[in-house]
């Protein structure tokens, strides 16, 4: 079993920055060298993928809407993945979720989810 706990959300003005953190625990996290990702869900909208990163950090992907503004990273010694969010826009307002999956499992259905952290960007 893997547990994921997000932190770092809050209220910020447009143009500001936030850094989200996701702390993972559980033996399977390292045993399966789990890729990690960030998703978000705005009110009335479907959950969408934001960024993903492999165990070694050698392959990273971003949604087009955040590609030049957000940065995903991880520190496996701390079992933590980060999402640095710069130049935030009101359209970024959503609940942000951390997710983990076993290798070869699709991001369409990750194995584990965190509870989410609210990010609100004011105009």
GROMACS .gro file of N, CA, C and O in nm:
model
  492
    1UNK      N    1   0.084  -0.118   0.000
    1UNK     CA    2   0.000   0.000   0.000
    1UNK      C    3   0.088   0.125   0.000
    1UNK      O    4   0.195   0.125   0.060
    2UNK      N    5   0.045   0.226  -0.071
    2UNK     CA    6   0.114   0.354  -0.079
    2UNK      C    7   0.018   0.463  -0.035
    2UNK      O    8  -0.098   0.468  -0.079
    3UNK      N    9   0.066   0.552   0.050
    3UNK     CA   10  -0.011   0.668   0.092
    3UNK      C   11   0.055   0.794   0.038
    3UNK      O   12   0.177   0.807   0.041
    4UNK      N   13  -0.027   0.886  -0.011
    4UNK     CA   14   0.021   1.010  -0.068
    4UNK      C   15  -0.048   1.127   0.004
    4UNK      O   16  -0.170   1.126   0.019
    5UNK      N   17   0.030   1.225   0.046
    5UNK     CA   18  -0.022   1.340   0.117
    5UNK      C   19   0.030   1.467   0.052
    5UNK      O   20   0.151   1.492   0.050
    6UNK      N   21  -0.062   1.548  -0.002
    6UNK     CA   22  -0.027   1.674  -0.067
    6UNK      C   23  -0.025   1.788   0.034
    6UNK      O   24  -0.097   1.785   0.134
    7UNK      N   25   0.054   1.890   0.003
    7UNK     CA   26   0.055   2.012   0.081
    7UNK      C   27   0.103   2.127  -0.007
    7UNK      O   28   0.157   2.104  -0.115
    8UNK      N   29   0.081   2.249   0.039
    8UNK     CA   30   0.132   2.365  -0.031
    8UNK      C   31   0.030   2.448  -0.105
    8UNK      O   32   0.063   2.554  -0.159
    9UNK      N   33  -0.095   2.402  -0.111
    9UNK     CA   34  -0.198   2.479  -0.178
    9UNK      C   35  -0.235   2.603  -0.099
    9UNK      O   36  -0.197   2.620   0.016
   10UNK      N   37  -0.312   2.690  -0.164
   10UNK     CA   38  -0.355   2.811  -0.098
   10UNK      C   39  -0.413   2.911  -0.196
   10UNK      O   40  -0.441   2.878  -0.311
   11UNK      N   41  -0.430   3.033  -0.149
   11UNK     CA   42  -0.484   3.143  -0.228
   11UNK      C   43  -0.370   3.233  -0.271
   11UNK      O   44  -0.288   3.276  -0.188
   12UNK      N   45  -0.364   3.264  -0.400
   12UNK     CA   46  -0.258   3.347  -0.454
   12UNK      C   47  -0.315   3.436  -0.563
   12UNK      O   48  -0.411   3.400  -0.631
   13UNK      N   49  -0.256   3.553  -0.580
   13UNK     CA   50  -0.298   3.643  -0.688
   13UNK      C   51  -0.242   3.598  -0.821
   13UNK      O   52  -0.138   3.531  -0.828
   14UNK      N   53  -0.310   3.634  -0.927
   14UNK     CA   54  -0.261   3.604  -1.061
   14UNK      C   55  -0.119   3.656  -1.079
   14UNK      O   56  -0.088   3.768  -1.038
   15UNK      N   57  -0.035   3.574  -1.139
   15UNK     CA   58   0.105   3.607  -1.156
   15UNK      C   59   0.194   3.557  -1.045
   15UNK      O   60   0.317   3.559  -1.059
   16UNK      N   61   0.136   3.510  -0.937
   16UNK     CA   62   0.213   3.460  -0.825
   16UNK      C   63   0.257   3.316  -0.844
   16UNK      O   64   0.233   3.254  -0.948
   17UNK      N   65   0.319   3.262  -0.740
   17UNK     CA   66   0.376   3.128  -0.744
   17UNK      C   67   0.338   3.048  -0.621
   17UNK      O   68   0.314   3.103  -0.513
   18UNK      N   69   0.332   2.917  -0.639
   18UNK     CA   70   0.314   2.822  -0.530
   18UNK      C   71   0.398   2.699  -0.560
   18UNK      O   72   0.422   2.667  -0.676
   19UNK      N   73   0.439   2.630  -0.456
   19UNK     CA   74   0.504   2.501  -0.471
   19UNK      C   75   0.426   2.396  -0.395
   19UNK      O   76   0.410   2.405  -0.273
   20UNK      N   77   0.378   2.297  -0.466
   20UNK     CA   78   0.307   2.185  -0.406
   20UNK      C   79   0.405   2.072  -0.377
   20UNK      O   80   0.499   2.049  -0.452
   21UNK      N   81   0.380   2.002  -0.268
   21UNK     CA   82   0.460   1.887  -0.230
   21UNK      C   83   0.370   1.767  -0.212
   21UNK      O   84   0.255   1.780  -0.170
   22UNK      N   85   0.422   1.650  -0.241
   22UNK     CA   86   0.351   1.525  -0.221
   22UNK      C   87   0.447   1.427  -0.157
   22UNK      O   88   0.546   1.387  -0.218
   23UNK      N   89   0.417   1.388  -0.034
   23UNK     CA   90   0.499   1.294   0.040
   23UNK      C   91   0.439   1.154   0.028
   23UNK      O   92   0.321   1.134   0.055
   24UNK      N   93   0.522   1.059  -0.012
   24UNK     CA   94   0.478   0.921  -0.031
   24UNK      C   95   0.533   0.832   0.079
   24UNK      O   96   0.645   0.852   0.127
   25UNK      N   97   0.455   0.734   0.118
   25UNK     CA   98   0.500   0.634   0.214
   25UNK      C   99   0.448   0.498   0.171
   25UNK      O  100   0.349   0.487   0.099
   26UNK      N  101   0.517   0.394   0.216
   26UNK     CA  102   0.481   0.259   0.179
   26UNK      C  103   0.590   0.192   0.098
   26UNK      O  104   0.649   0.255   0.009
   27UNK      N  105   0.617   0.069   0.127
   27UNK     CA  106   0.727  -0.003   0.063
   27UNK      C  107   0.712  -0.013  -0.087
   27UNK      O  108   0.811  -0.009  -0.161
   28UNK      N  109   0.589  -0.028  -0.135
   28UNK     CA  110   0.567  -0.047  -0.277
   28UNK      C  111   0.614   0.071  -0.360
   28UNK      O  112   0.646   0.055  -0.477
   29UNK      N  113   0.618   0.189  -0.300
   29UNK     CA  114   0.657   0.308  -0.374
   29UNK      C  115   0.796   0.292  -0.434
   29UNK      O  116   0.817   0.321  -0.553
   30UNK      N  117   0.891   0.247  -0.354
   30UNK     CA  118   1.026   0.227  -0.403
   30UNK      C  119   1.045   0.090  -0.467
   30UNK      O  120   1.122   0.076  -0.561
   31UNK      N  121   0.975  -0.011  -0.416
   31UNK     CA  122   0.987  -0.145  -0.473
   31UNK      C  123   0.949  -0.147  -0.620
   31UNK      O  124   1.010  -0.219  -0.700
   32UNK      N  125   0.850  -0.069  -0.658
   32UNK     CA  126   0.804  -0.063  -0.796
   32UNK      C  127   0.856   0.057  -0.871
   32UNK      O  128   0.818   0.079  -0.986
   33UNK      N  129   0.943   0.134  -0.808
   33UNK     CA  130   1.003   0.252  -0.872
   33UNK      C  131   0.895   0.334  -0.942
   33UNK      O  132   0.900   0.358  -1.063
   34UNK      N  133   0.800   0.379  -0.864
   34UNK     CA  134   0.679   0.435  -0.921
   34UNK      C  135   0.696   0.572  -0.985
   34UNK      O  136   0.748   0.665  -0.923
   35UNK      N  137   0.650   0.584  -1.110
   35UNK     CA  138   0.632   0.718  -1.166
   35UNK      C  139   0.527   0.795  -1.086
   35UNK      O  140   0.437   0.736  -1.025
   36UNK      N  141   0.538   0.928  -1.090
   36UNK     CA  142   0.449   1.014  -1.016
   36UNK      C  143   0.390   1.118  -1.109
   36UNK      O  144   0.447   1.151  -1.213
   37UNK      N  145   0.275   1.170  -1.070
   37UNK     CA  146   0.211   1.272  -1.151
   37UNK      C  147   0.127   1.365  -1.068
   37UNK      O  148   0.091   1.336  -0.953
   38UNK      N  149   0.097   1.480  -1.127
   38UNK     CA  150   0.004   1.576  -1.071
   38UNK      C  151  -0.115   1.590  -1.164
   38UNK      O  152  -0.098   1.604  -1.286
   39UNK      N  153  -0.233   1.587  -1.105
   39UNK     CA  154  -0.358   1.609  -1.177
   39UNK      C  155  -0.432   1.724  -1.111
   39UNK      O  156  -0.401   1.763  -0.998
   40UNK      N  157  -0.531   1.777  -1.180
   40UNK     CA  158  -0.614   1.881  -1.119
   40UNK      C  159  -0.757   1.869  -1.169
   40UNK      O  160  -0.783   1.816  -1.277
   41UNK      N  161  -0.847   1.920  -1.087
   41UNK     CA  162  -0.988   1.918  -1.121
   41UNK      C  163  -1.051   2.050  -1.079
   41UNK      O  164  -1.054   2.083  -0.961
   42UNK      N  165  -1.099   2.125  -1.176
   42UNK     CA  166  -1.169   2.250  -1.152
   42UNK      C  167  -1.317   2.222  -1.130
   42UNK      O  168  -1.369   2.119  -1.174
   43UNK      N  169  -1.388   2.313  -1.065
   43UNK     CA  170  -1.532   2.293  -1.043
   43UNK      C  171  -1.607   2.270  -1.173
   43UNK      O  172  -1.592   2.346  -1.269
   44UNK      N  173  -1.685   2.164  -1.176
   44UNK     CA  174  -1.765   2.132  -1.294
   44UNK      C  175  -1.687   2.074  -1.409
   44UNK      O  176  -1.746   2.052  -1.516
   45UNK      N  177  -1.559   2.049  -1.392
   45UNK     CA  178  -1.475   1.997  -1.499
   45UNK      C  179  -1.422   1.859  -1.466
   45UNK      O  180  -1.420   1.817  -1.350
   46UNK      N  181  -1.378   1.789  -1.570
   46UNK     CA  182  -1.316   1.658  -1.551
   46UNK      C  183  -1.175   1.674  -1.497
   46UNK      O  184  -1.108   1.775  -1.521
   47UNK      N  185  -1.129   1.573  -1.427
   47UNK     CA  186  -0.992   1.572  -1.381
   47UNK      C  187  -0.898   1.562  -1.500
   47UNK      O  188  -0.922   1.483  -1.593
   48UNK      N  189  -0.790   1.641  -1.499
   48UNK     CA  190  -0.697   1.642  -1.609
   48UNK      C  191  -0.554   1.627  -1.560
   48UNK      O  192  -0.520   1.668  -1.449
   49UNK      N  193  -0.472   1.569  -1.644
   49UNK     CA  194  -0.332   1.552  -1.610
   49UNK      C  195  -0.258   1.684  -1.626
   49UNK      O  196  -0.286   1.762  -1.717
   50UNK      N  197  -0.166   1.710  -1.534
   50UNK     CA  198  -0.088   1.833  -1.535
   50UNK      C  199   0.057   1.805  -1.570
   50UNK      O  200   0.115   1.871  -1.657
   51UNK      N  201   0.119   1.709  -1.501
   51UNK     CA  202   0.260   1.679  -1.522
   51UNK      C  203   0.289   1.540  -1.469
   51UNK      O  204   0.226   1.495  -1.374
   52UNK      N  205   0.386   1.473  -1.530
   52UNK     CA  206   0.428   1.340  -1.486
   52UNK      C  207   0.580   1.332  -1.487
   52UNK      O  208   0.647   1.404  -1.561
   53UNK      N  209   0.633   1.239  -1.407
   53UNK     CA  210   0.778   1.222  -1.398
   53UNK      C  211   0.808   1.077  -1.364
   53UNK      O  212   0.742   1.016  -1.280
   54UNK      N  213   0.909   1.020  -1.430
   54UNK     CA  214   0.951   0.884  -1.402
   54UNK      C  215   1.031   0.877  -1.274
   54UNK      O  216   1.070   0.978  -1.216
   55UNK      N  217   1.059   0.755  -1.229
   55UNK     CA  218   1.134   0.735  -1.105
   55UNK      C  219   1.268   0.806  -1.109
   55UNK      O  220   1.307   0.871  -1.012
   56UNK      N  221   1.339   0.792  -1.219
   56UNK     CA  222   1.471   0.853  -1.231
   56UNK      C  223   1.469   0.997  -1.277
   56UNK      O  224   1.576   1.059  -1.286
   57UNK      N  225   1.352   1.051  -1.306
   57UNK     CA  226   1.342   1.188  -1.352
   57UNK      C  227   1.389   1.208  -1.494
   57UNK      O  228   1.406   1.324  -1.537
   58UNK      N  229   1.409   1.101  -1.568
   58UNK     CA  230   1.463   1.112  -1.703
   58UNK      C  231   1.357   1.141  -1.808
   58UNK      O  232   1.391   1.185  -1.917
   59UNK      N  233   1.231   1.117  -1.777
   59UNK     CA  234   1.122   1.148  -1.869
   59UNK      C  235   1.017   1.227  -1.794
   59UNK      O  236   0.966   1.181  -1.691
   60UNK      N  237   0.985   1.343  -1.847
   60UNK     CA  238   0.891   1.436  -1.786
   60UNK      C  239   0.792   1.482  -1.892
   60UNK      O  240   0.830   1.505  -2.007
   61UNK      N  241   0.668   1.495  -1.854
   61UNK     CA  242   0.567   1.544  -1.945
   61UNK      C  243   0.479   1.648  -1.879
   61UNK      O  244   0.456   1.644  -1.759
   62UNK      N  245   0.431   1.744  -1.960
   62UNK     CA  246   0.345   1.851  -1.912
   62UNK      C  247   0.225   1.868  -2.003
   62UNK      O  248   0.234   1.847  -2.125
   63UNK      N  249   0.114   1.908  -1.944
   63UNK     CA  250   0.003   1.956  -2.024
   63UNK      C  251   0.044   2.084  -2.095
   63UNK      O  252   0.121   2.164  -2.042
   64UNK      N  253  -0.007   2.103  -2.217
   64UNK     CA  254   0.030   2.221  -2.293
   64UNK      C  255  -0.002   2.351  -2.219
   64UNK      O  256   0.070   2.450  -2.232
   65UNK      N  257  -0.107   2.350  -2.140
   65UNK     CA  258  -0.151   2.470  -2.072
   65UNK      C  259  -0.056   2.517  -1.962
   65UNK      O  260  -0.063   2.632  -1.918
   66UNK      N  261   0.034   2.428  -1.917
   66UNK     CA  262   0.125   2.463  -1.807
   66UNK      C  263   0.271   2.447  -1.844
   66UNK      O  264   0.358   2.473  -1.760
   67UNK      N  265   0.301   2.409  -1.965
   67UNK     CA  266   0.435   2.361  -2.003
   67UNK      C  267   0.546   2.461  -1.972
   67UNK      O  268   0.656   2.422  -1.930
   68UNK      N  269   0.523   2.589  -1.992
   68UNK     CA  270   0.626   2.690  -1.973
   68UNK      C  271   0.617   2.759  -1.837
   68UNK      O  272   0.694   2.852  -1.810
   69UNK      N  273   0.527   2.712  -1.752
   69UNK     CA  274   0.505   2.778  -1.624
   69UNK      C  275   0.526   2.687  -1.504
   69UNK      O  276   0.562   2.735  -1.397
   70UNK      N  277   0.501   2.558  -1.519
   70UNK     CA  278   0.510   2.463  -1.409
   70UNK      C  279   0.631   2.374  -1.426
   70UNK      O  280   0.672   2.343  -1.539
   71UNK      N  281   0.687   2.328  -1.314
   71UNK     CA  282   0.800   2.236  -1.316
   71UNK      C  283   0.776   2.124  -1.215
   71UNK      O  284   0.754   2.152  -1.097
   72UNK      N  285   0.781   2.001  -1.262
   72UNK     CA  286   0.770   1.886  -1.174
   72UNK      C  287   0.910   1.833  -1.143
   72UNK      O  288   0.997   1.832  -1.230
   73UNK      N  289   0.931   1.790  -1.020
   73UNK     CA  290   1.058   1.733  -0.979
   73UNK      C  291   1.034   1.634  -0.866
   73UNK      O  292   0.925   1.629  -0.810
   74UNK      N  293   1.135   1.555  -0.834
   74UNK     CA  294   1.120   1.461  -0.724
   74UNK      C  295   1.252   1.440  -0.653
   74UNK      O  296   1.360   1.455  -0.712
   75UNK      N  297   1.242   1.404  -0.527
   75UNK     CA  298   1.357   1.371  -0.444
   75UNK      C  299   1.327   1.236  -0.381
   75UNK      O  300   1.254   1.227  -0.282
   76UNK      N  301   1.381   1.131  -0.440
   76UNK     CA  302   1.348   0.996  -0.395
   76UNK      C  303   1.404   0.966  -0.257
   76UNK      O  304   1.350   0.880  -0.186
   77UNK      N  305   1.510   1.034  -0.217
   77UNK     CA  306   1.562   1.016  -0.082
   77UNK      C  307   1.462   1.063   0.022
   77UNK      O  308   1.463   1.015   0.136
   78UNK      N  309   1.376   1.157  -0.016
   78UNK     CA  310   1.272   1.208   0.072
   78UNK      C  311   1.134   1.154   0.037
   78UNK      O  312   1.035   1.193   0.100
   79UNK      N  313   1.126   1.068  -0.063
   79UNK     CA  314   0.998   1.013  -0.110
   79UNK      C  315   0.898   1.124  -0.138
   79UNK      O  316   0.780   1.115  -0.101
   80UNK      N  317   0.944   1.227  -0.205
   80UNK     CA  318   0.862   1.346  -0.226
   80UNK      C  319   0.870   1.392  -0.371
   80UNK      O  320   0.977   1.390  -0.432
   81UNK      N  321   0.756   1.433  -0.424
   81UNK     CA  322   0.749   1.493  -0.556
   81UNK      C  323   0.695   1.634  -0.541
   81UNK      O  324   0.613   1.661  -0.452
   82UNK      N  325   0.742   1.726  -0.626
   82UNK     CA  326   0.707   1.866  -0.615
   82UNK      C  327   0.645   1.915  -0.746
   82UNK      O  328   0.671   1.862  -0.854
   83UNK      N  329   0.566   2.019  -0.734
   83UNK     CA  330   0.517   2.091  -0.850
   83UNK      C  331   0.535   2.240  -0.824
   83UNK      O  332   0.462   2.298  -0.743
   84UNK      N  333   0.634   2.299  -0.889
   84UNK     CA  334   0.656   2.443  -0.880
   84UNK      C  335   0.568   2.511  -0.983
   84UNK      O  336   0.578   2.482  -1.103
   85UNK      N  337   0.482   2.600  -0.938
   85UNK     CA  338   0.386   2.667  -1.025
   85UNK      C  339   0.416   2.816  -1.026
   85UNK      O  340   0.404   2.882  -0.922
   86UNK      N  341   0.454   2.868  -1.141
   86UNK     CA  342   0.484   3.009  -1.158
   86UNK      C  343   0.384   3.073  -1.253
   86UNK      O  344   0.317   3.004  -1.330
   87UNK      N  345   0.377   3.204  -1.249
   87UNK     CA  346   0.289   3.280  -1.338
   87UNK      C  347   0.147   3.224  -1.337
   87UNK      O  348   0.086   3.201  -1.441
   88UNK      N  349   0.095   3.204  -1.219
   88UNK     CA  350  -0.036   3.142  -1.205
   88UNK      C  351  -0.146   3.230  -1.263
   88UNK      O  352  -0.140   3.353  -1.255
   89UNK      N  353  -0.244   3.163  -1.321
   89UNK     CA  354  -0.359   3.228  -1.383
   89UNK      C  355  -0.486   3.184  -1.312
   89UNK      O  356  -0.491   3.076  -1.254
   90UNK      N  357  -0.592   3.264  -1.318
   90UNK     CA  358  -0.719   3.220  -1.260
   90UNK      C  359  -0.766   3.085  -1.314
   90UNK      O  360  -0.829   3.009  -1.241
   91UNK      N  361  -0.733   3.055  -1.438
   91UNK     CA  362  -0.770   2.927  -1.498
   91UNK      C  363  -0.701   2.808  -1.433
   91UNK      O  364  -0.740   2.694  -1.455
   92UNK      N  365  -0.597   2.834  -1.354
   92UNK     CA  366  -0.529   2.727  -1.282
   92UNK      C  367  -0.600   2.687  -1.154
   92UNK      O  368  -0.560   2.590  -1.088
   93UNK      N  369  -0.703   2.760  -1.116
   93UNK     CA  370  -0.777   2.730  -0.994
   93UNK      C  371  -0.837   2.590  -1.003
   93UNK      O  372  -0.910   2.559  -1.097
   94UNK      N  373  -0.806   2.507  -0.906
   94UNK     CA  374  -0.851   2.369  -0.906
   94UNK      C  375  -0.804   2.301  -0.778
   94UNK      O  376  -0.722   2.355  -0.704
   95UNK      N  377  -0.855   2.182  -0.755
   95UNK     CA  378  -0.798   2.093  -0.656
   95UNK      C  379  -0.689   2.013  -0.726
   95UNK      O  380  -0.714   1.951  -0.830
   96UNK      N  381  -0.570   2.015  -0.671
   96UNK     CA  382  -0.456   1.946  -0.730
   96UNK      C  383  -0.431   1.816  -0.655
   96UNK      O  384  -0.423   1.814  -0.532
   97UNK      N  385  -0.417   1.708  -0.730
   97UNK     CA  386  -0.400   1.575  -0.675
   97UNK      C  387  -0.266   1.517  -0.716
   97UNK      O  388  -0.226   1.527  -0.832
   98UNK      N  389  -0.201   1.454  -0.622
   98UNK     CA  390  -0.082   1.375  -0.648
   98UNK      C  391  -0.125   1.232  -0.679
   98UNK      O  392  -0.220   1.180  -0.619
   99UNK      N  393  -0.055   1.166  -0.771
   99UNK     CA  394  -0.087   1.029  -0.807
   99UNK      C  395   0.040   0.949  -0.831
   99UNK      O  396   0.144   1.004  -0.867
  100UNK      N  397   0.030   0.819  -0.811
  100UNK     CA  398   0.141   0.728  -0.834
  100UNK      C  399   0.089   0.603  -0.905
  100UNK      O  400  -0.026   0.564  -0.887
  101UNK      N  401   0.175   0.543  -0.986
  101UNK     CA  402   0.138   0.421  -1.054
  101UNK      C  403   0.258   0.329  -1.067
  101UNK      O  404   0.373   0.374  -1.065
  102UNK      N  405   0.230   0.201  -1.083
  102UNK     CA  406   0.334   0.106  -1.114
  102UNK      C  407   0.379   0.122  -1.258
  102UNK      O  408   0.301   0.166  -1.342
  103UNK      N  409   0.503   0.090  -1.287
  103UNK     CA  410   0.546   0.092  -1.428
  103UNK      C  411   0.455   0.006  -1.515
  103UNK      O  412   0.409  -0.100  -1.472
  104UNK      N  413   0.428   0.054  -1.633
  104UNK     CA  414   0.344  -0.011  -1.734
  104UNK      C  415   0.195   0.004  -1.707
  104UNK      O  416   0.113  -0.041  -1.788
  105UNK      N  417   0.158   0.065  -1.597
  105UNK     CA  418   0.019   0.101  -1.572
  105UNK      C  419  -0.008   0.237  -1.636
  105UNK      O  420   0.074   0.328  -1.627
  106UNK      N  421  -0.124   0.251  -1.698
  106UNK     CA  422  -0.158   0.374  -1.768
  106UNK      C  423  -0.189   0.487  -1.670
  106UNK      O  424  -0.246   0.464  -1.562
  107UNK      N  425  -0.157   0.610  -1.710
  107UNK     CA  426  -0.196   0.726  -1.631
  107UNK      C  427  -0.346   0.750  -1.634
  107UNK      O  428  -0.396   0.833  -1.558
  108UNK      N  429  -0.416   0.678  -1.718
  108UNK     CA  430  -0.561   0.687  -1.718
  108UNK      C  431  -0.622   0.633  -1.589
  108UNK      O  432  -0.734   0.670  -1.553
  109UNK      N  433  -0.550   0.547  -1.522
  109UNK     CA  434  -0.598   0.489  -1.396
  109UNK      C  435  -0.480   0.462  -1.302
  109UNK      O  436  -0.438   0.347  -1.287
  110UNK      N  437  -0.428   0.565  -1.238
  110UNK     CA  438  -0.318   0.545  -1.143
  110UNK      C  439  -0.357   0.453  -1.030
  110UNK      O  440  -0.476   0.440  -0.995
  111UNK      N  441  -0.257   0.391  -0.969
  111UNK     CA  442  -0.282   0.299  -0.859
  111UNK      C  443  -0.320   0.371  -0.730
  111UNK      O  444  -0.400   0.318  -0.651
  112UNK      N  445  -0.263   0.489  -0.708
  112UNK     CA  446  -0.282   0.559  -0.582
  112UNK      C  447  -0.305   0.708  -0.605
  112UNK      O  448  -0.245   0.767  -0.694
  113UNK      N  449  -0.390   0.765  -0.519
  113UNK     CA  450  -0.422   0.907  -0.522
  113UNK      C  451  -0.406   0.968  -0.384
  113UNK      O  452  -0.435   0.905  -0.283
  114UNK      N  453  -0.362   1.094  -0.381
  114UNK     CA  454  -0.370   1.171  -0.259
  114UNK      C  455  -0.509   1.232  -0.243
  114UNK      O  456  -0.596   1.217  -0.330
  115UNK      N  457  -0.530   1.301  -0.133
  115UNK     CA  458  -0.661   1.361  -0.105
  115UNK      C  459  -0.682   1.495  -0.174
  115UNK      O  460  -0.795   1.542  -0.182
  116UNK      N  461  -0.577   1.555  -0.223
  116UNK     CA  462  -0.588   1.680  -0.295
  116UNK      C  463  -0.559   1.801  -0.209
  116UNK      O  464  -0.576   1.799  -0.087
  117UNK      N  465  -0.515   1.908  -0.274
  117UNK     CA  466  -0.492   2.036  -0.209
  117UNK      C  467  -0.547   2.147  -0.298
  117UNK      O  468  -0.527   2.146  -0.420
  118UNK      N  469  -0.618   2.241  -0.238
  118UNK     CA  470  -0.686   2.346  -0.314
  118UNK      C  471  -0.588   2.456  -0.354
  118UNK      O  472  -0.513   2.507  -0.271
  119UNK      N  473  -0.592   2.494  -0.481
  119UNK     CA  474  -0.519   2.609  -0.532
  119UNK      C  475  -0.621   2.706  -0.589
  119UNK      O  476  -0.698   2.670  -0.679
  120UNK      N  477  -0.623   2.827  -0.538
  120UNK     CA  478  -0.714   2.930  -0.585
  120UNK      C  479  -0.634   3.052  -0.629
  120UNK      O  480  -0.555   3.107  -0.552
  121UNK      N  481  -0.653   3.093  -0.754
  121UNK     CA  482  -0.581   3.205  -0.812
  121UNK      C  483  -0.682   3.317  -0.838
  121UNK      O  484  -0.775   3.300  -0.917
  122UNK      N  485  -0.664   3.430  -0.773
  122UNK     CA  486  -0.755   3.542  -0.787
  122UNK      C  487  -0.712   3.633  -0.901
  122UNK      O  488  -0.593   3.642  -0.935
  123UNK      N  489  -0.809   3.705  -0.958
  123UNK     CA  490  -0.782   3.796  -1.069
  123UNK      C  491  -0.716   3.923  -1.020
  123UNK      O  492  -0.731   3.965  -0.904
   0.00000   0.00000   0.00000
